[in-house]
Coordinates of C-alpha atoms in Angstrom, one line a residue:
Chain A
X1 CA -50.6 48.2 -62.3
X2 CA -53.0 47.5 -65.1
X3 CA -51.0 48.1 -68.2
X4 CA -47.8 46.0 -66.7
X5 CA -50.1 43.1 -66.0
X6 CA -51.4 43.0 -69.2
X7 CA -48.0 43.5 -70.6
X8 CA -46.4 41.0 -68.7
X9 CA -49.5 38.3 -69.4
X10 CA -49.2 39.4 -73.2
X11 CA -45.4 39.0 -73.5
X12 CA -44.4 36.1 -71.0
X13 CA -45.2 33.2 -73.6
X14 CA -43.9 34.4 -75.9
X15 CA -40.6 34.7 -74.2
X16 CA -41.1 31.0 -72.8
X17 CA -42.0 30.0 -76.2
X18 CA -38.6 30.9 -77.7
X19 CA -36.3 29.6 -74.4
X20 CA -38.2 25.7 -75.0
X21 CA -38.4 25.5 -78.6
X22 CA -34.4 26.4 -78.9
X23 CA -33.6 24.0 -76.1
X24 CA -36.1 21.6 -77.7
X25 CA -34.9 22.2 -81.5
X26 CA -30.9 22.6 -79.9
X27 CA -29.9 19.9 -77.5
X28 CA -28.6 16.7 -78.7
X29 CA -28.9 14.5 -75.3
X30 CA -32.3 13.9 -73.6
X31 CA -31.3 13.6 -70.0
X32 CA -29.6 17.1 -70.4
X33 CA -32.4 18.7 -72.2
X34 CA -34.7 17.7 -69.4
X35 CA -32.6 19.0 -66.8
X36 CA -32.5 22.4 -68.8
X37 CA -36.1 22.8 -69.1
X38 CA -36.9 21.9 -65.3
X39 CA -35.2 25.0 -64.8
X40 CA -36.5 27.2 -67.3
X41 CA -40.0 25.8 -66.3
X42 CA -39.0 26.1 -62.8
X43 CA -41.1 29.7 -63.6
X44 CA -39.9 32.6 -61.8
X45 CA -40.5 36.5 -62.6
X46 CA -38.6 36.8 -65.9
X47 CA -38.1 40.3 -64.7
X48 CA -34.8 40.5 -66.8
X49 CA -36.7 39.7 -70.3
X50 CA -39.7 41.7 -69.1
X51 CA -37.5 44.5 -68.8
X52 CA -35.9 44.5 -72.7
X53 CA -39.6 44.1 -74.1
X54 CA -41.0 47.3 -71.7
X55 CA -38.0 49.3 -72.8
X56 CA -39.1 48.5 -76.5
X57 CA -43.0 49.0 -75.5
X58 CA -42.0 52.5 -74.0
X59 CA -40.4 53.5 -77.3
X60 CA -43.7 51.8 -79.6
X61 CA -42.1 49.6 -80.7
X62 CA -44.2 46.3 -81.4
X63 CA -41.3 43.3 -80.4
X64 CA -40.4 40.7 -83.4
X65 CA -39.1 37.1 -82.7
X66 CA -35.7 38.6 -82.3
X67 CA -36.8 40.7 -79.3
X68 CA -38.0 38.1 -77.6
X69 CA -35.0 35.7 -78.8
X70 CA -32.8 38.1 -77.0
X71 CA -35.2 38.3 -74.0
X72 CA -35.4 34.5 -73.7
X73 CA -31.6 34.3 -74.3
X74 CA -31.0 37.0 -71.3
X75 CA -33.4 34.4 -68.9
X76 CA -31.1 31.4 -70.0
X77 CA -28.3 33.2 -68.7
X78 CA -29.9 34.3 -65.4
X79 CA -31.3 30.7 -65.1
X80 CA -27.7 28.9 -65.9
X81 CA -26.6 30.9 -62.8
X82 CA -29.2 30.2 -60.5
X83 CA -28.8 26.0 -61.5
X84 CA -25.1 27.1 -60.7
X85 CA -25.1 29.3 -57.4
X86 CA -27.5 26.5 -55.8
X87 CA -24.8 23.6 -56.1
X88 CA -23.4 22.3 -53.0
X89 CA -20.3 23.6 -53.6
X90 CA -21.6 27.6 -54.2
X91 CA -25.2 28.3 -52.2
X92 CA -26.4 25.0 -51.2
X93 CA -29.9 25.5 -51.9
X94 CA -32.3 23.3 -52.1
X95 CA -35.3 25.0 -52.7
X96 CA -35.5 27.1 -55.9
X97 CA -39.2 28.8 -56.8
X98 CA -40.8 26.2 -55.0
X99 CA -39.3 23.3 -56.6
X100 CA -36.3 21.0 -55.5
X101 CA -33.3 22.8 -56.9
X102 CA -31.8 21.5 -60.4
X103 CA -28.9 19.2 -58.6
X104 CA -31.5 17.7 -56.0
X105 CA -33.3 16.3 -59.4
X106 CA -30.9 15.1 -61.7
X107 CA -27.5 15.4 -59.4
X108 CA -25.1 17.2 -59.2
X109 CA -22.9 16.7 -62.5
X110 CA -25.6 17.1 -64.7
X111 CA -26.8 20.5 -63.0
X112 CA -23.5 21.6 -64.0
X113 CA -23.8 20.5 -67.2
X114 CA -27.3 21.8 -67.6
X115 CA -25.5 25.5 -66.6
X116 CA -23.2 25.4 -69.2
X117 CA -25.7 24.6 -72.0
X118 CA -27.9 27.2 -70.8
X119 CA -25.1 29.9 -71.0
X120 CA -24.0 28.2 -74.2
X121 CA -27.2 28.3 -75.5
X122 CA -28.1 32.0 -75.3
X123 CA -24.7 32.8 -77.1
X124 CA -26.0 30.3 -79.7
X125 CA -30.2 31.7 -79.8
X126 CA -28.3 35.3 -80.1
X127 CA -25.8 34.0 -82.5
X128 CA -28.4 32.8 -84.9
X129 CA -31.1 35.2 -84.1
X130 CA -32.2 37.2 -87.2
X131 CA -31.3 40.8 -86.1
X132 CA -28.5 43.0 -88.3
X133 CA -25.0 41.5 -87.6
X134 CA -23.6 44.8 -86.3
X135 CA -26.0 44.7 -84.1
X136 CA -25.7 41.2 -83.1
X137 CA -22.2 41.5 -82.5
X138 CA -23.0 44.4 -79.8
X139 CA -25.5 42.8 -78.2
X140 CA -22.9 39.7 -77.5
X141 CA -20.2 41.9 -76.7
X142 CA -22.6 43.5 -74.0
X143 CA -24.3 40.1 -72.6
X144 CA -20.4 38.3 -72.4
X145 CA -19.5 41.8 -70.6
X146 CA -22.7 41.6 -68.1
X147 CA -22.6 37.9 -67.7
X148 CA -18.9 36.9 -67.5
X149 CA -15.5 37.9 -65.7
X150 CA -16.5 41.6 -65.8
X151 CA -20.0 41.1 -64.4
X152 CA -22.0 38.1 -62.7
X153 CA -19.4 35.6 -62.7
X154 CA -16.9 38.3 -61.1
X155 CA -19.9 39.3 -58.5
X156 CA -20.5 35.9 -57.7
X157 CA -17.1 35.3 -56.8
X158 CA -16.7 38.5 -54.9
X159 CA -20.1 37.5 -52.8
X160 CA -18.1 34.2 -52.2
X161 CA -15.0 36.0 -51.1
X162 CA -17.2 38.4 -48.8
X163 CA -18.9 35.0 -46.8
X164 CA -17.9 35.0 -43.0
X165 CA -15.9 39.1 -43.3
X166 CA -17.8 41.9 -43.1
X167 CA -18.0 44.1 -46.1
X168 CA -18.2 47.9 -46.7
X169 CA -21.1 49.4 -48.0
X170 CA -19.5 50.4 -51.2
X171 CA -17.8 46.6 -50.9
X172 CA -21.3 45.2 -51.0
X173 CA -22.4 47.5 -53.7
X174 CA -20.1 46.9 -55.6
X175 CA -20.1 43.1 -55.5
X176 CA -23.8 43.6 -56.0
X177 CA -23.4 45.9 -59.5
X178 CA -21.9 42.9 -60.6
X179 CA -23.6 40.3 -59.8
X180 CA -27.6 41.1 -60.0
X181 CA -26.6 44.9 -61.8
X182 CA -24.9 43.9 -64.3
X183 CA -27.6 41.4 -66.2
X184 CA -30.3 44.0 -65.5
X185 CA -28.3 46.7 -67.0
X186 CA -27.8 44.7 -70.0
X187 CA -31.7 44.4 -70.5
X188 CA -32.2 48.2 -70.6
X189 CA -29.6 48.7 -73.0
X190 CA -30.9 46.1 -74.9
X191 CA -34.0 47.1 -75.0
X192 CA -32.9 50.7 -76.3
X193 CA -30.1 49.1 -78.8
X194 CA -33.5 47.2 -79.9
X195 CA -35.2 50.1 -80.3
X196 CA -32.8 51.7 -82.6
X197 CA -32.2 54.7 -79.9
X198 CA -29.1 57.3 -79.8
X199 CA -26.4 56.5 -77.9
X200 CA -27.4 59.1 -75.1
X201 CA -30.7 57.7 -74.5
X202 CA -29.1 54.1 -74.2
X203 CA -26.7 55.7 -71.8
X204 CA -29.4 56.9 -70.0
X205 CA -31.1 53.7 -70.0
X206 CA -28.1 52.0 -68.3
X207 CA -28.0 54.7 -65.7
X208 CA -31.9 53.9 -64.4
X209 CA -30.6 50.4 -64.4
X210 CA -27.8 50.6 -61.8
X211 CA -30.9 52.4 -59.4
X212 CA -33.2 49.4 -60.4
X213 CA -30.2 46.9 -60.1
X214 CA -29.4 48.1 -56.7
X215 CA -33.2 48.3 -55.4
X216 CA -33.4 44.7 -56.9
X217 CA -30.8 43.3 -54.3
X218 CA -32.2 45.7 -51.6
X219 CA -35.5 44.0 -51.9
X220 CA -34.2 40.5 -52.6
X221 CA -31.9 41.2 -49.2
X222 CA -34.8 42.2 -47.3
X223 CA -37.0 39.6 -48.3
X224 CA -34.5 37.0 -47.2
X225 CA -34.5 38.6 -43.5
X226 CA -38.2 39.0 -43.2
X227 CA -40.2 36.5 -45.9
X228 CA -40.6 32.9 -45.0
X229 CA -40.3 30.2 -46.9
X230 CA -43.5 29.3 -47.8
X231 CA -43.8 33.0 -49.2
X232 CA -40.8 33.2 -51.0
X233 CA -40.3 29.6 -52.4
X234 CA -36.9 29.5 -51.6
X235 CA -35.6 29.1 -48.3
X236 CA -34.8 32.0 -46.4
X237 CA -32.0 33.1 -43.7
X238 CA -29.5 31.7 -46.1
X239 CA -27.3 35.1 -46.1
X240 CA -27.8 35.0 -42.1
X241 CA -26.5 31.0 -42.2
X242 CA -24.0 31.8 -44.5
X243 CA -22.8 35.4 -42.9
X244 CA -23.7 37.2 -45.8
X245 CA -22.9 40.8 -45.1
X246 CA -26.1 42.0 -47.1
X247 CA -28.3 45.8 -46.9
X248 CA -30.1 44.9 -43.7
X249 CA -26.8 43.9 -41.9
X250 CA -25.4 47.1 -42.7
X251 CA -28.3 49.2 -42.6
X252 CA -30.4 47.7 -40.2
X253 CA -34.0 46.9 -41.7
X254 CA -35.4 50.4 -41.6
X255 CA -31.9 52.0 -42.9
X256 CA -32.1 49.4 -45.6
X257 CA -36.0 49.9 -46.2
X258 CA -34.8 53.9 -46.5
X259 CA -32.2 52.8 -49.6
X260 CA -34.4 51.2 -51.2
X261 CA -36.8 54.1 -51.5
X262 CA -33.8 55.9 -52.2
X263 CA -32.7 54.0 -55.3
X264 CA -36.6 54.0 -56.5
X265 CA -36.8 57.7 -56.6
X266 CA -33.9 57.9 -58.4
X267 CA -34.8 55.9 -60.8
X268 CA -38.0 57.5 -61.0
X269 CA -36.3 61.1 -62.1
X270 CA -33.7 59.3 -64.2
X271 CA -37.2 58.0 -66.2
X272 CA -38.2 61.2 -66.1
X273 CA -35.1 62.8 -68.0
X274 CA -35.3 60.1 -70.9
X275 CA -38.6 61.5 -71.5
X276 CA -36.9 64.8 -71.9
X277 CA -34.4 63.7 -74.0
X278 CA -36.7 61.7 -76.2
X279 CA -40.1 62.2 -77.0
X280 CA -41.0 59.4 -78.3
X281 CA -40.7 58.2 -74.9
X282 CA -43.1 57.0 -72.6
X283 CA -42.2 56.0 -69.2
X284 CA -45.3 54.4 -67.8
X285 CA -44.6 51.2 -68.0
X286 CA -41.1 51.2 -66.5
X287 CA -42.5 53.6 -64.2
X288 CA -44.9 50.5 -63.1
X289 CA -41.8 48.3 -62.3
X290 CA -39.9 51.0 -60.0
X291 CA -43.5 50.3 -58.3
X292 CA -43.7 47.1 -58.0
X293 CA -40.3 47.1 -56.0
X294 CA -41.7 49.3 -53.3
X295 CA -42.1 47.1 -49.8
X296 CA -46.0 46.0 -50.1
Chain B
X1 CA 8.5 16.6 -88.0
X2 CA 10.6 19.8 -88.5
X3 CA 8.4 22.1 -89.8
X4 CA 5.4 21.2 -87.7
X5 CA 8.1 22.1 -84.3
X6 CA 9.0 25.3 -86.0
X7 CA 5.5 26.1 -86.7
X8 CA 4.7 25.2 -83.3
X9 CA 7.5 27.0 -81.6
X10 CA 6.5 30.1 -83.2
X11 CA 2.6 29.8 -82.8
X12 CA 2.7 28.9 -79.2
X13 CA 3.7 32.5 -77.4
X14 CA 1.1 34.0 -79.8
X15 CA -1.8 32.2 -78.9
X16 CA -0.8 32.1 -74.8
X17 CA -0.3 36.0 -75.1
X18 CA -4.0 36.1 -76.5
X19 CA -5.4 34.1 -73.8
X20 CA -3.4 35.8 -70.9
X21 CA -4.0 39.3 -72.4
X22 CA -7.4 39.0 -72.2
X23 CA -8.2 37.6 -68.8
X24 CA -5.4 39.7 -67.4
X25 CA -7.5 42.5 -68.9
X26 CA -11.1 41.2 -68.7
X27 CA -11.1 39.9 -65.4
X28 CA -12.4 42.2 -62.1
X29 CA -11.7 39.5 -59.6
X30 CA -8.7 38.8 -58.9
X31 CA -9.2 35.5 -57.1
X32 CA -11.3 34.5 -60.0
X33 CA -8.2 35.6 -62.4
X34 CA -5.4 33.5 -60.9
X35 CA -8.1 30.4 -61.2
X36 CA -8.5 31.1 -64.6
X37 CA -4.6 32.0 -65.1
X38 CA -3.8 29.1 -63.6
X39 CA -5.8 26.0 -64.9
X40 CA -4.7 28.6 -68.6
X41 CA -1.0 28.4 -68.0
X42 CA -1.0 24.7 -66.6
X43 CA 0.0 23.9 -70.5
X44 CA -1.0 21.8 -72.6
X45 CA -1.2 20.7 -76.8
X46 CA -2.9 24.2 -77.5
X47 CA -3.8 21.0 -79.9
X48 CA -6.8 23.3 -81.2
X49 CA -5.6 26.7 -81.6
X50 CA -2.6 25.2 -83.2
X51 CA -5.0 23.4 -85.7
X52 CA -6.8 26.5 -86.8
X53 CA -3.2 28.6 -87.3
X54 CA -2.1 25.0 -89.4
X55 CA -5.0 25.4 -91.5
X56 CA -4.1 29.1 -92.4
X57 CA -0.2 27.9 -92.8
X58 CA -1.7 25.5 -95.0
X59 CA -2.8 28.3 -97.6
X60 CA -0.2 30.2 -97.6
X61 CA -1.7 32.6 -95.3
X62 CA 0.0 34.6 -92.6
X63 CA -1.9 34.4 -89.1
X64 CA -2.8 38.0 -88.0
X65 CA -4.0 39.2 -84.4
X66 CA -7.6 37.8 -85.1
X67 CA -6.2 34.5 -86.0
X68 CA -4.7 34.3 -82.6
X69 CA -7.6 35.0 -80.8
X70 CA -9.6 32.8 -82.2
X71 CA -7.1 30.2 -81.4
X72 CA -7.5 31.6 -78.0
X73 CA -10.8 31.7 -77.4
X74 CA -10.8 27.8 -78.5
X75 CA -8.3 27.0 -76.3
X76 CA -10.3 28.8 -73.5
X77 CA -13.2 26.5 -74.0
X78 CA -11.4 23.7 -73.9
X79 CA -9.6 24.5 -70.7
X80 CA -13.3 25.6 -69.5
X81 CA -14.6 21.8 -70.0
X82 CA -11.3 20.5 -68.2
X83 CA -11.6 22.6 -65.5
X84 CA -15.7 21.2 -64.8
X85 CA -15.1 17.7 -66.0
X86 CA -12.5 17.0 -63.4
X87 CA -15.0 18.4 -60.6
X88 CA -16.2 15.7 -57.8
X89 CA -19.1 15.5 -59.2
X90 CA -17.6 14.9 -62.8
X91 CA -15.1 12.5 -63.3
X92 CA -13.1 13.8 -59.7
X93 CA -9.7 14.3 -61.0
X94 CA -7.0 15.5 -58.8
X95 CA -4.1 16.0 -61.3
X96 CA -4.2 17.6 -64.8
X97 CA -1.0 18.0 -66.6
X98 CA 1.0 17.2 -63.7
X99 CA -0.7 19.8 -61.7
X100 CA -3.2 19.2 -59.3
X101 CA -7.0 19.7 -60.6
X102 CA -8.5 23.7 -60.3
X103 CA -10.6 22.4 -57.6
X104 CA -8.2 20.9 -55.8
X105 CA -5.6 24.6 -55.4
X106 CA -9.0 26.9 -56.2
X107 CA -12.1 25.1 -54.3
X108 CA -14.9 23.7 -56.0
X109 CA -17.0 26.6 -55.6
X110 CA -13.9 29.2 -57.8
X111 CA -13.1 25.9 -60.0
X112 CA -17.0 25.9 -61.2
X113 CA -16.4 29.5 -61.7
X114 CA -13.0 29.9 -62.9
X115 CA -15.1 27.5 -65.6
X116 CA -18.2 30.0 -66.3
X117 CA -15.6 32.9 -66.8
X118 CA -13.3 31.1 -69.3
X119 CA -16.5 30.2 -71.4
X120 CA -17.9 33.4 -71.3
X121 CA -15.0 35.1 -71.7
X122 CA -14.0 32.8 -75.3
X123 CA -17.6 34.6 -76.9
X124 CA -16.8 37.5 -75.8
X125 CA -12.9 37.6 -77.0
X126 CA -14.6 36.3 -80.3
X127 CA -17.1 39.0 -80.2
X128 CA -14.6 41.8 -79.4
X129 CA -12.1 40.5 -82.2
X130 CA -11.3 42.3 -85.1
X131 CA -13.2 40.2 -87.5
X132 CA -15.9 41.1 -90.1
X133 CA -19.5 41.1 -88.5
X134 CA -20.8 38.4 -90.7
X135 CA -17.6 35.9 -90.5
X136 CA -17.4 36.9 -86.8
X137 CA -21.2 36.0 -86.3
X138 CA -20.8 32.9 -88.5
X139 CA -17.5 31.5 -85.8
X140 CA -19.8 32.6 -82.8
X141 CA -22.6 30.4 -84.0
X142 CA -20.0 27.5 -85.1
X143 CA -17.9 27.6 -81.8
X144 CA -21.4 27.9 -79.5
X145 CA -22.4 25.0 -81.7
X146 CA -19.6 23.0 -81.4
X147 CA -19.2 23.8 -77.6
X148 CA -22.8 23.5 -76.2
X149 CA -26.3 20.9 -76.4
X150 CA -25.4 20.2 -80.1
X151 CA -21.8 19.4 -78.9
X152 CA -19.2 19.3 -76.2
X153 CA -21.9 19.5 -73.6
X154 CA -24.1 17.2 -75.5
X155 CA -20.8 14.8 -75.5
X156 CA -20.0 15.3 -71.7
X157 CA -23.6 14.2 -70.9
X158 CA -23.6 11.1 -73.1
X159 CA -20.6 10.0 -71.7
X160 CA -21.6 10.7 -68.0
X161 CA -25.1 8.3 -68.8
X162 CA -22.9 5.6 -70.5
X163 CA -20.6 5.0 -66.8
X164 CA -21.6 1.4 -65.7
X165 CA -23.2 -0.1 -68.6
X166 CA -21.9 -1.3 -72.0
X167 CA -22.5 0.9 -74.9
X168 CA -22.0 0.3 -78.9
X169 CA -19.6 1.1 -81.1
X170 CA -21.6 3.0 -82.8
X171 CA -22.9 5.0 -79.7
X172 CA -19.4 5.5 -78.2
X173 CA -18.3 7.0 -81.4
X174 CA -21.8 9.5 -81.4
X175 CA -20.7 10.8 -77.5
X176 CA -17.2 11.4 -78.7
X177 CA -17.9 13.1 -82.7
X178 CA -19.8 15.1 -79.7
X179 CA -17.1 15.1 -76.8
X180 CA -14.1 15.7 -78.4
X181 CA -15.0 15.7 -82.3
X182 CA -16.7 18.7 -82.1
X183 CA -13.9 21.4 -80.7
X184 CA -11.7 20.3 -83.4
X185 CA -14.1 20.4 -86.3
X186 CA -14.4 24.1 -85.3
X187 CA -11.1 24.5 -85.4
X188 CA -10.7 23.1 -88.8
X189 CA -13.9 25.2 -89.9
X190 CA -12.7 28.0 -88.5
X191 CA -8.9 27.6 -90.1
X192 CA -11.0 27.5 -93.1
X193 CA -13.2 30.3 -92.9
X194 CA -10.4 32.6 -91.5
X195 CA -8.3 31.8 -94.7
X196 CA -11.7 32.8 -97.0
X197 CA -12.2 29.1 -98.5
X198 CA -14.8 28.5 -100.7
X199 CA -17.8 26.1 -98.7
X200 CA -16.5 22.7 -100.7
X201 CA -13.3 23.1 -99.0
X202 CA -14.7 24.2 -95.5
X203 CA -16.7 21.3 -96.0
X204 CA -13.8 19.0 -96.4
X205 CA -11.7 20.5 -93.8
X206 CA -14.8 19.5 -91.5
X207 CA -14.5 15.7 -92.8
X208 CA -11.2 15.6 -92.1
X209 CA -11.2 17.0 -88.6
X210 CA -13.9 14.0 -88.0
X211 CA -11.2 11.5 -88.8
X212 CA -8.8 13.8 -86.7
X213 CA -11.1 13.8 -84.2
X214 CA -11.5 10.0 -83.8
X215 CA -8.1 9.5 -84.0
X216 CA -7.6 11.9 -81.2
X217 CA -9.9 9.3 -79.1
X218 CA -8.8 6.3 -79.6
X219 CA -5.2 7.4 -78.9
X220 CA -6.4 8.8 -75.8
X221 CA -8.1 6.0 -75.0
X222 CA -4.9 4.1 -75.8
X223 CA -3.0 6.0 -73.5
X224 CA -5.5 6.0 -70.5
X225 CA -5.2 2.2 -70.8
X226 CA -1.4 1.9 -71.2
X227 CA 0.4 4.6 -69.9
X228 CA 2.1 5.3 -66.8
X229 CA 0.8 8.6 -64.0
X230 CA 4.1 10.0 -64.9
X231 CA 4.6 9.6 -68.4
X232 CA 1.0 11.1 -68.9
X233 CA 0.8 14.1 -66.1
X234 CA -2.5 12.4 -65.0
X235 CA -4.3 9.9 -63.4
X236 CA -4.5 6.7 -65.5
X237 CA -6.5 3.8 -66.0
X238 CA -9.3 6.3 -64.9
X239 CA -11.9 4.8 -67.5
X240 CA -11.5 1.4 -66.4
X241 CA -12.2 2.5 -62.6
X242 CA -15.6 4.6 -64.3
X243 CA -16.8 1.8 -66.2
X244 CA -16.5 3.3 -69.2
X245 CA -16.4 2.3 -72.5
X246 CA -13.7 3.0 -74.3
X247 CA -12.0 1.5 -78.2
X248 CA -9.9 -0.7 -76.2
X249 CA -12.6 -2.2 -74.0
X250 CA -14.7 -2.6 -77.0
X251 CA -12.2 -3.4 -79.7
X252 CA -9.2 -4.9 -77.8
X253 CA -5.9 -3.0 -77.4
X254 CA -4.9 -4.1 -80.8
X255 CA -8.4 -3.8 -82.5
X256 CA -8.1 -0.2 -81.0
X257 CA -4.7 0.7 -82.6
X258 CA -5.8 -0.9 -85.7
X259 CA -8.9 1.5 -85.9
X260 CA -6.5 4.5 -85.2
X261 CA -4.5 3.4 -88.1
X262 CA -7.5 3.2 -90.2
X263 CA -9.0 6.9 -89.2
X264 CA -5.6 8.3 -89.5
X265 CA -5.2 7.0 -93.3
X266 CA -8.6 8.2 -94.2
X267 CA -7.4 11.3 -92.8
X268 CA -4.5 11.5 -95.2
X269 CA -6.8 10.6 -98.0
X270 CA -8.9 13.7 -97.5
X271 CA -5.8 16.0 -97.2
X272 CA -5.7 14.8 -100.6
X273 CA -8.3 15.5 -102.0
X274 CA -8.5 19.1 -100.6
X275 CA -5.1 19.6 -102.5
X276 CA -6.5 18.3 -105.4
X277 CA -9.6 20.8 -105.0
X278 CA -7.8 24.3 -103.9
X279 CA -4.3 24.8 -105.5
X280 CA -3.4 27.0 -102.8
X281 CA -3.3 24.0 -100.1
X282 CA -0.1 22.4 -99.5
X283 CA -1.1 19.6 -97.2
X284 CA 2.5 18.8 -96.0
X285 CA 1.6 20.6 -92.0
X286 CA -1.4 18.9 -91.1
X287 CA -0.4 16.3 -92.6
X288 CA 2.7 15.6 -89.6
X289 CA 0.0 16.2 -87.3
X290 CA -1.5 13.4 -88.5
X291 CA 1.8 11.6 -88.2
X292 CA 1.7 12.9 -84.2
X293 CA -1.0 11.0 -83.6
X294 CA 0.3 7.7 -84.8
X295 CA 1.6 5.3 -81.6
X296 CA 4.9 5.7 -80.9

């Protein structure tokens, strides 16, 4: 886990660094710039940025301010759903990484408000980032894809629609691909559109994604039926509360334990072909994620 | 006012077919869809889109595909920031147009996201339009400019912070060049750009859509304050119950129709002066819009 650590402690501030100086440098009312940045320094794993900068890492690449600009814009977008899923109205949450969720502190109208700059926000970082504008324009087609009406904000309605009725397997996984998958997927091609790679190395990229994606919400299911809160930061039993059909409802907890080493291994060989396909590939680091979703 | 109907009349199907199109298309929810479809097709001005297809009428330029969808994705936004400003939490409307409020057919929890989806879904209808990469780029930073912390969102905020206390004339006109200014300068910037104007004139299309944009306040303040429910298709006397400032509660109903007058003829003076700059403009269509905006 050595290199990833040091990865992660090397590249983490610099992704920070980027997501406050734009809202610092971008937002025109002070109440509403403080509400944005108690969520983005709410902390959290920025696995989705994290992921764009070890796809570059793998390929050698050293990562310029755009990289990170297009990490940090990713985590604005994840974060503008999070302030969003925990209103009353969506999730009800009021614990978020530890902290009182974004509505608790500044209520409830300017959480909604603070999601909409966010998402705003990263078009806008992207938008004025300095990468090629061919390749700008792909990388916006690709987030609006993951993040909108044909990604999260399709899966989050589904896993709204899906409350209090049990859902197939393939119901849930597909809700899922959408609303965790999608974003996650969108870092790894990302980080290979970065990178400059062929088309069928990206494609690969996005097909080790949809086995990360899924391990993702495997994990994040389990950990709500088995973490406490103190643990987790967030309180737990919420997809119980809410009858949630989720893995370990379906599964069981070993069935679900079972898929999740499924989808790791997968991933694995998928990792395994890109470094047959490319050789400037190496797949340690990424290799070091699929780990650190493995059940401790 | 003929030609302005005609225009109008013609423009209308173009820039709904745009907007339908693409969240018929775009959308994989279909719960999410009719949300979206609905608070889309409630009607409306299309006072934006129309504005940027006016601008492209104005030099002598026939609209194409692009120019519709650009119009659209606009219009998107704006029905986006209708849909979460008449939220409980926001200003708790329960009829829009006639209609009753997204929230009120749709749910709060769909309404927040029927929101998320249409903003998403106007950058990524820009992004997928068939518009250079470098003018494409350049209406993706204006529009998230003129729609997030810098603007609309910026706007929303101020005004939220300005319920139940007094502000200046000064700051009620910085929440609304914010609120509602912003939107339409992009649409005049954008009219602009589309019809390949030198920056002096994209600069003064931007000067004039401030005056527009005013204008566009005031009268709605106007009409808030002396309408009827009916006549309006929503709730009235709504800023008066919020404590809000408004021209009239600052200026007096005739001190408010005075300064309409007054932005409306500096308005006129700038059309001027772009048709003295580019011999291309005829100034005659924006020109009855400004007329529209005078008080019956």
């Amino acid at each position: 886990m050595e290199a990833f650590t040091d990865f992660r402690k090397q590249s983490l501030p610099l992704i920070e660094k980027e997501m406050e100086n734009f809202i610092d440098d971008y937002t025109a009312n002070e109440r509403l710039k403080e509400a944005m940045l108690y969520s983005i320094r709410a902390g959290g794993k920025r696995f989705r940025p994290l992921l764009v900068l070890a796809v570059l890492r793998s390929f050698n690449k050293e990562a310029q301010t755009h990289d990170y600009q297009v990490g940090a814009a990713l985590e604005m977008v994840h974060t503008y759903s999070l302030i969003h899923d925990d209103l009353p109205a969506m999730d009800d949450d009021d614990l978020r990484r530890g902290k009182p969720t974004n509505h608790k502190v500044f209520g409830e109208a300017h959480a909604i408000l603070a999601g909409d700059g966010l998402l705003t926000a990263a078009f806008q970082l992207l938008a004025l980032s300095q990468i090629e504008a061919n390749q700008k324009v792909l990388l916006i087609q690709l987030l609006s894809k993951a993040s909108g009406t044909q990604g999260m904000v399709a899966g989050q309605a589904g896993d709204l629609q899906g409350e209090d009725r049990l859902l197939t397997l393939s119901e849930l996984a597909a809700v899922h691909e959408k609303k965790t998958g999608a974003l996650i997927e969108f870092a790894l091609l990302a980080g290979g559109i970065l990178a400059n790679q062929p088309e069928e190395v990206v494609n690969l990229l996005g097909v080790f994604a949809q086995h990360l994606g899924l391990a993702f919400q495997i994990k994040d299911d389990l950990l709500d039926a088995t973490s406490s809160e103190e643990a987790l930061g967030k309180q737990v039993g919420r997809d119980e509360a809410l009858n949630k059909s989720t893995y370990p409802s379906l599964l069981g907890l070993a069935g679900a334990k079972e898929a999740l080493t499924e989808q790791l291994s997968m991933g694995s060989d998928v990792l395994e072909l890109i470094r047959q396909t490319s050789s400037e590939f190496h797949s340690e680091l990424l290799q070091e994620l699929v780990e650190q979703l493995r059940l401790g």
